[in-house]
Coordinates of C-alpha atoms in Angstrom, one line a residue:
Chain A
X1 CA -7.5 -11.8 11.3
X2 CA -8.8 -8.6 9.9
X3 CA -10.2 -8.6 6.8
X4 CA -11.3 -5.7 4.1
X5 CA -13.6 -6.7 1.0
X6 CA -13.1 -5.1 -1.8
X7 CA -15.3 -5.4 -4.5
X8 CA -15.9 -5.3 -7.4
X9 CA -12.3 -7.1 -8.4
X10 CA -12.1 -5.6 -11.9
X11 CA -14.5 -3.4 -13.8
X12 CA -14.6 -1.8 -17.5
X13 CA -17.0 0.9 -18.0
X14 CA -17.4 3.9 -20.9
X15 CA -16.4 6.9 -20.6
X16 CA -18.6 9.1 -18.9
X17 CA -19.8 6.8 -16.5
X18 CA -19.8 6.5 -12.9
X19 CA -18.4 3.2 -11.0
X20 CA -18.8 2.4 -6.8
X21 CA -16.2 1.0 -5.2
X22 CA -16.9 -0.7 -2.1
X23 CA -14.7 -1.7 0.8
X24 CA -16.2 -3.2 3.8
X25 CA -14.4 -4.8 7.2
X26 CA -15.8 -8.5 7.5
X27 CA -14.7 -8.8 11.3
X28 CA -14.1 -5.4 12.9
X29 CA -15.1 -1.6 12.8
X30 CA -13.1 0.5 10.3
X31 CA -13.3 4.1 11.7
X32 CA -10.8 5.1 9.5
X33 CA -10.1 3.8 5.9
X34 CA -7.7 4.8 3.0
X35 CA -8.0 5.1 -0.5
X36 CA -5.1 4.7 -2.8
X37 CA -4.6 4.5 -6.7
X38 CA -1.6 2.8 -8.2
X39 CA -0.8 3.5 -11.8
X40 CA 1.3 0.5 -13.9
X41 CA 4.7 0.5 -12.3
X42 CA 3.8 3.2 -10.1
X43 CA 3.6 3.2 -6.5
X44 CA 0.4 3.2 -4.6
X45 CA -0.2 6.8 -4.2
X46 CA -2.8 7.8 -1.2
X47 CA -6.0 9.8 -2.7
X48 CA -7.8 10.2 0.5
X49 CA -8.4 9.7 3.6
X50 CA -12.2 8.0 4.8
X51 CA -13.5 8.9 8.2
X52 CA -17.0 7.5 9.5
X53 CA -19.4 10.0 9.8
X54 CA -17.4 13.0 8.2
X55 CA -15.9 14.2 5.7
X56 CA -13.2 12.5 3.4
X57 CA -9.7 14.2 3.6
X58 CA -8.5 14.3 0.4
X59 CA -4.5 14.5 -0.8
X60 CA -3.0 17.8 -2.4
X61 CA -4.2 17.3 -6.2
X62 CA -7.1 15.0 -6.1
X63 CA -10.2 16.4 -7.1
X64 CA -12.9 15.7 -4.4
X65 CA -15.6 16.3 -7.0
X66 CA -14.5 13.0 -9.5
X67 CA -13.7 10.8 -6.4
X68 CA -17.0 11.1 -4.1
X69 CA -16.0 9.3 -0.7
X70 CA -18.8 8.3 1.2
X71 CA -18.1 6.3 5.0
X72 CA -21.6 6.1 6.2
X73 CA -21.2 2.9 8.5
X74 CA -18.4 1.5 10.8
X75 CA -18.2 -1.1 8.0
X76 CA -18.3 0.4 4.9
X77 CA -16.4 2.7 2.7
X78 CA -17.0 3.6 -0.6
X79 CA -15.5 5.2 -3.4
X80 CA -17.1 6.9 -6.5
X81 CA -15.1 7.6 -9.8
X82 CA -17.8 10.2 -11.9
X83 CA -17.7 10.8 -15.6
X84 CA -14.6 8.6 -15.9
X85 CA -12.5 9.1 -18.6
X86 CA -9.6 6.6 -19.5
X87 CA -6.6 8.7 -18.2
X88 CA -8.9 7.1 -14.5
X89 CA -8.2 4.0 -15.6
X90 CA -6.0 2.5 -12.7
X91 CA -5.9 0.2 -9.6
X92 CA -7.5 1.1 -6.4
X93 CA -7.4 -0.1 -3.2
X94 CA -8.4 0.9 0.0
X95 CA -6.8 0.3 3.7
X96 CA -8.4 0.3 6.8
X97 CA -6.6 0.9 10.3
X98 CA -7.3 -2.5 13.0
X99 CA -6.2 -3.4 16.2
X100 CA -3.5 -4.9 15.0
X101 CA -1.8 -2.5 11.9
X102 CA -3.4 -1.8 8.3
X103 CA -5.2 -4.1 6.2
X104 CA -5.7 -3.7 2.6
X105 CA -8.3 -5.0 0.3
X106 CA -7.7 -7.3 -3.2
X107 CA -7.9 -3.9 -4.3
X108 CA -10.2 -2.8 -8.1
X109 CA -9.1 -3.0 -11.7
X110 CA -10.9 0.1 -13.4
X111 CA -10.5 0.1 -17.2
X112 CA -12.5 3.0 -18.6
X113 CA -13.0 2.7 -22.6
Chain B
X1 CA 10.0 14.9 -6.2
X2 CA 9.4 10.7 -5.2
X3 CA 10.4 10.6 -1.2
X4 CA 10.5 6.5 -1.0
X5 CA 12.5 5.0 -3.7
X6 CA 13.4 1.8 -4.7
X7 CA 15.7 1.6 -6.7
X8 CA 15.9 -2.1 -8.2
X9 CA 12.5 -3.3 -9.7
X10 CA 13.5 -6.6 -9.8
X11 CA 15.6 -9.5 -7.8
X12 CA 16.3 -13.2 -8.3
X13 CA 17.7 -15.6 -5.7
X14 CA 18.4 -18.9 -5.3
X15 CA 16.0 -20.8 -3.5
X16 CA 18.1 -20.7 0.9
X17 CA 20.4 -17.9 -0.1
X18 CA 19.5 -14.8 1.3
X19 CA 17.3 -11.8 0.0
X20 CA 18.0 -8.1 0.8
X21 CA 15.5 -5.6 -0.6
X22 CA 16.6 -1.8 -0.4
X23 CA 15.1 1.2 -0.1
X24 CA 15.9 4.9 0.2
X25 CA 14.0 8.4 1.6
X26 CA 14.1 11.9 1.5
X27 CA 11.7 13.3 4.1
X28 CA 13.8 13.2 7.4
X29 CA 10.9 13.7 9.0
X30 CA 9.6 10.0 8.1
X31 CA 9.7 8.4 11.4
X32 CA 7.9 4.8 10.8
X33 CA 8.5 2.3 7.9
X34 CA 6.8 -0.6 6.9
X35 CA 7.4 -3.1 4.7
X36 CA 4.2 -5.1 2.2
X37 CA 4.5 -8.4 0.2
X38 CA 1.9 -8.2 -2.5
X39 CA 0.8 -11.3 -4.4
X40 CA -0.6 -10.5 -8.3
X41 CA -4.6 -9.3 -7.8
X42 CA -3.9 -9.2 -4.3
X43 CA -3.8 -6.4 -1.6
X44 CA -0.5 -6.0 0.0
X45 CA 0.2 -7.4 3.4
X46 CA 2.0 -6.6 6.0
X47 CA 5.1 -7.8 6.9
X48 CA 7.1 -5.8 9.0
X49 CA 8.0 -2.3 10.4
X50 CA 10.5 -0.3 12.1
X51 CA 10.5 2.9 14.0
X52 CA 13.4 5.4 14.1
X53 CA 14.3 4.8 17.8
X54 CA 15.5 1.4 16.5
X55 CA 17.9 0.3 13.8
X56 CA 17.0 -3.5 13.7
X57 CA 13.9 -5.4 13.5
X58 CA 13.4 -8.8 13.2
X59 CA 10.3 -11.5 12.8
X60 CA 11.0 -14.9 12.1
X61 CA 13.0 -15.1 8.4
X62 CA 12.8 -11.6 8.2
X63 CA 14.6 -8.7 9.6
X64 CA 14.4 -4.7 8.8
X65 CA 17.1 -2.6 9.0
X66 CA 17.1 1.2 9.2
X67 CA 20.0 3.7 8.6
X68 CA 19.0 6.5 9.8
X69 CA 21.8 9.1 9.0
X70 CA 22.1 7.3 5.1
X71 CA 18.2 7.7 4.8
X72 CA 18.5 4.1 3.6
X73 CA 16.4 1.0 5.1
X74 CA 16.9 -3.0 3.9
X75 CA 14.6 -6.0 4.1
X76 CA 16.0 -9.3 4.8
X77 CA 15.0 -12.6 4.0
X78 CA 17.1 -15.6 5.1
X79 CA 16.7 -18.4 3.8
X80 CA 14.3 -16.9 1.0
X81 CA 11.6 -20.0 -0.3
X82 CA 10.0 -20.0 -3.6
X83 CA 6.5 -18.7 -1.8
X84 CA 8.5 -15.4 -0.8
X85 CA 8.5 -14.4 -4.8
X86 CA 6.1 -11.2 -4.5
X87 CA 6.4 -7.6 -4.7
X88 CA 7.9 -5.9 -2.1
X89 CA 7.0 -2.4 -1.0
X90 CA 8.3 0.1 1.5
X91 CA 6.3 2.6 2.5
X92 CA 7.3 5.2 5.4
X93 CA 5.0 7.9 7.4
X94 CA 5.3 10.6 10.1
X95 CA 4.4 9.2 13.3
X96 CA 2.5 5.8 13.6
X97 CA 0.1 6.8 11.6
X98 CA 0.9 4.3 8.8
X99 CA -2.3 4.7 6.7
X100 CA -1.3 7.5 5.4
X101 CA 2.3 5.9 4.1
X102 CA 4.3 6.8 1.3
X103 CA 5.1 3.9 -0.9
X104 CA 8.4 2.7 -2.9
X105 CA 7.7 1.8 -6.3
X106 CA 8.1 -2.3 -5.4
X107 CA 10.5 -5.0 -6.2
X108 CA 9.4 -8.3 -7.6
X109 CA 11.6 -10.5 -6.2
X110 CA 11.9 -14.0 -8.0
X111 CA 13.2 -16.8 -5.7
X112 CA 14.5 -20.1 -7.8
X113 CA 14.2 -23.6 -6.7

């Protein structure tokens, strides 16, 4: 089936820092993908919206300027937290559209210290 | 003002009994529903979804049900196994477009030998 890698799994980094996420489809084209966060006990909460070739859409209250989406290839999505601070530190995960519904990577640990 | 709730966090069963996961919205204009299974350090997965023109779905050991006019949808699992104990989310969208889905807050569900 289809398959979205996430990496890195988990990552700690300081405060003021910048940390790449990367999702990429093993086994089909992602022409869309989604970014979500999902604070302890929280629900997964969509950030933004990844479209090859254009633009991110971003939700009502996420600043596109801390969370740089960049979808340059059918295959890869990534995600930027800049200057984190430890109120970013959360889980994300990302979602891409196939042929046969949504599926979502192992998702990212992000501790900011 | 949190449109997809659910409102237990946890569940236990015994090990063939049956499991029933609920979940309340408040957009009327959510149209699609989907229900995830997510492992620990695991991306959620699909498991199944429902569309407003129906009231039942079913797949295998589990069926959805949907009450439209009580905003109020249920997950079945009959006979739950020990390998169904996960988090269970609903998540609900306007039009198919399930990527960009709202998400309950989960229920760990604990099945017992």
């Amino acid at each position: 089936g289809a398959v979205v890698s996430q990496h890195p799994s988990w990552v700690i980094c300081k405060s003021g820092t910048s940390v790449k996420i990367e999702c990429r489809s093993l086994d089909f084209q992602a022409t869309t993908m989604f970014w979500y966060r999902q604070f302890p006990k929280q629900s997964l909460m969509l950030m933004a919206t990844s479209n090859e070739g254009s633009k991110a859409t971003y939700e009502q209250g996420v600043e596109k300027d801390k969370f740089l989406i960049n979808h340059a290839s059918l295959t890869l999505s990534t995600l930027t937290v800049t200057s984190a601070h430890p109120e970013d530190s959360s889980f994300y995960i990302c979602s891409a559209r196939t042929g046969y519904g949504y599926t979502f990577g192992s998702g990212t640990r992000l501790t900011v210290v | 003002d949190q449109q997809v709730k659910q409102n237990s966090p946890s569940l236990s069963v015994q090990e063939g009994r049956i499991s029933i996961l609920n979940c309340d919205y408040t957009n009327s204009m959510f149209d699609y529903f989907l229900w995830y299974k997510k492992y620990p350090a695991e991306g959620p997965t699909f498991l199944i979804s429902i569309s407003s023109i129906k009231d039942k779905n079913e797949d295998g050991r589990f069926t959805v049900f949907l009450n439209k006019s009580a905003k109020h949808l249920s997950l079945h699992i009959v006979p739950s196994q020990p390998g169904d104990s996960a988090v269970y989310f609903c998540a609900a969208s306007r039009g198919r477009e399930a990527g960009k889905s709202t998400f309950g807050d989960g229920t760990t569900l604990t099945v017992k030998p």
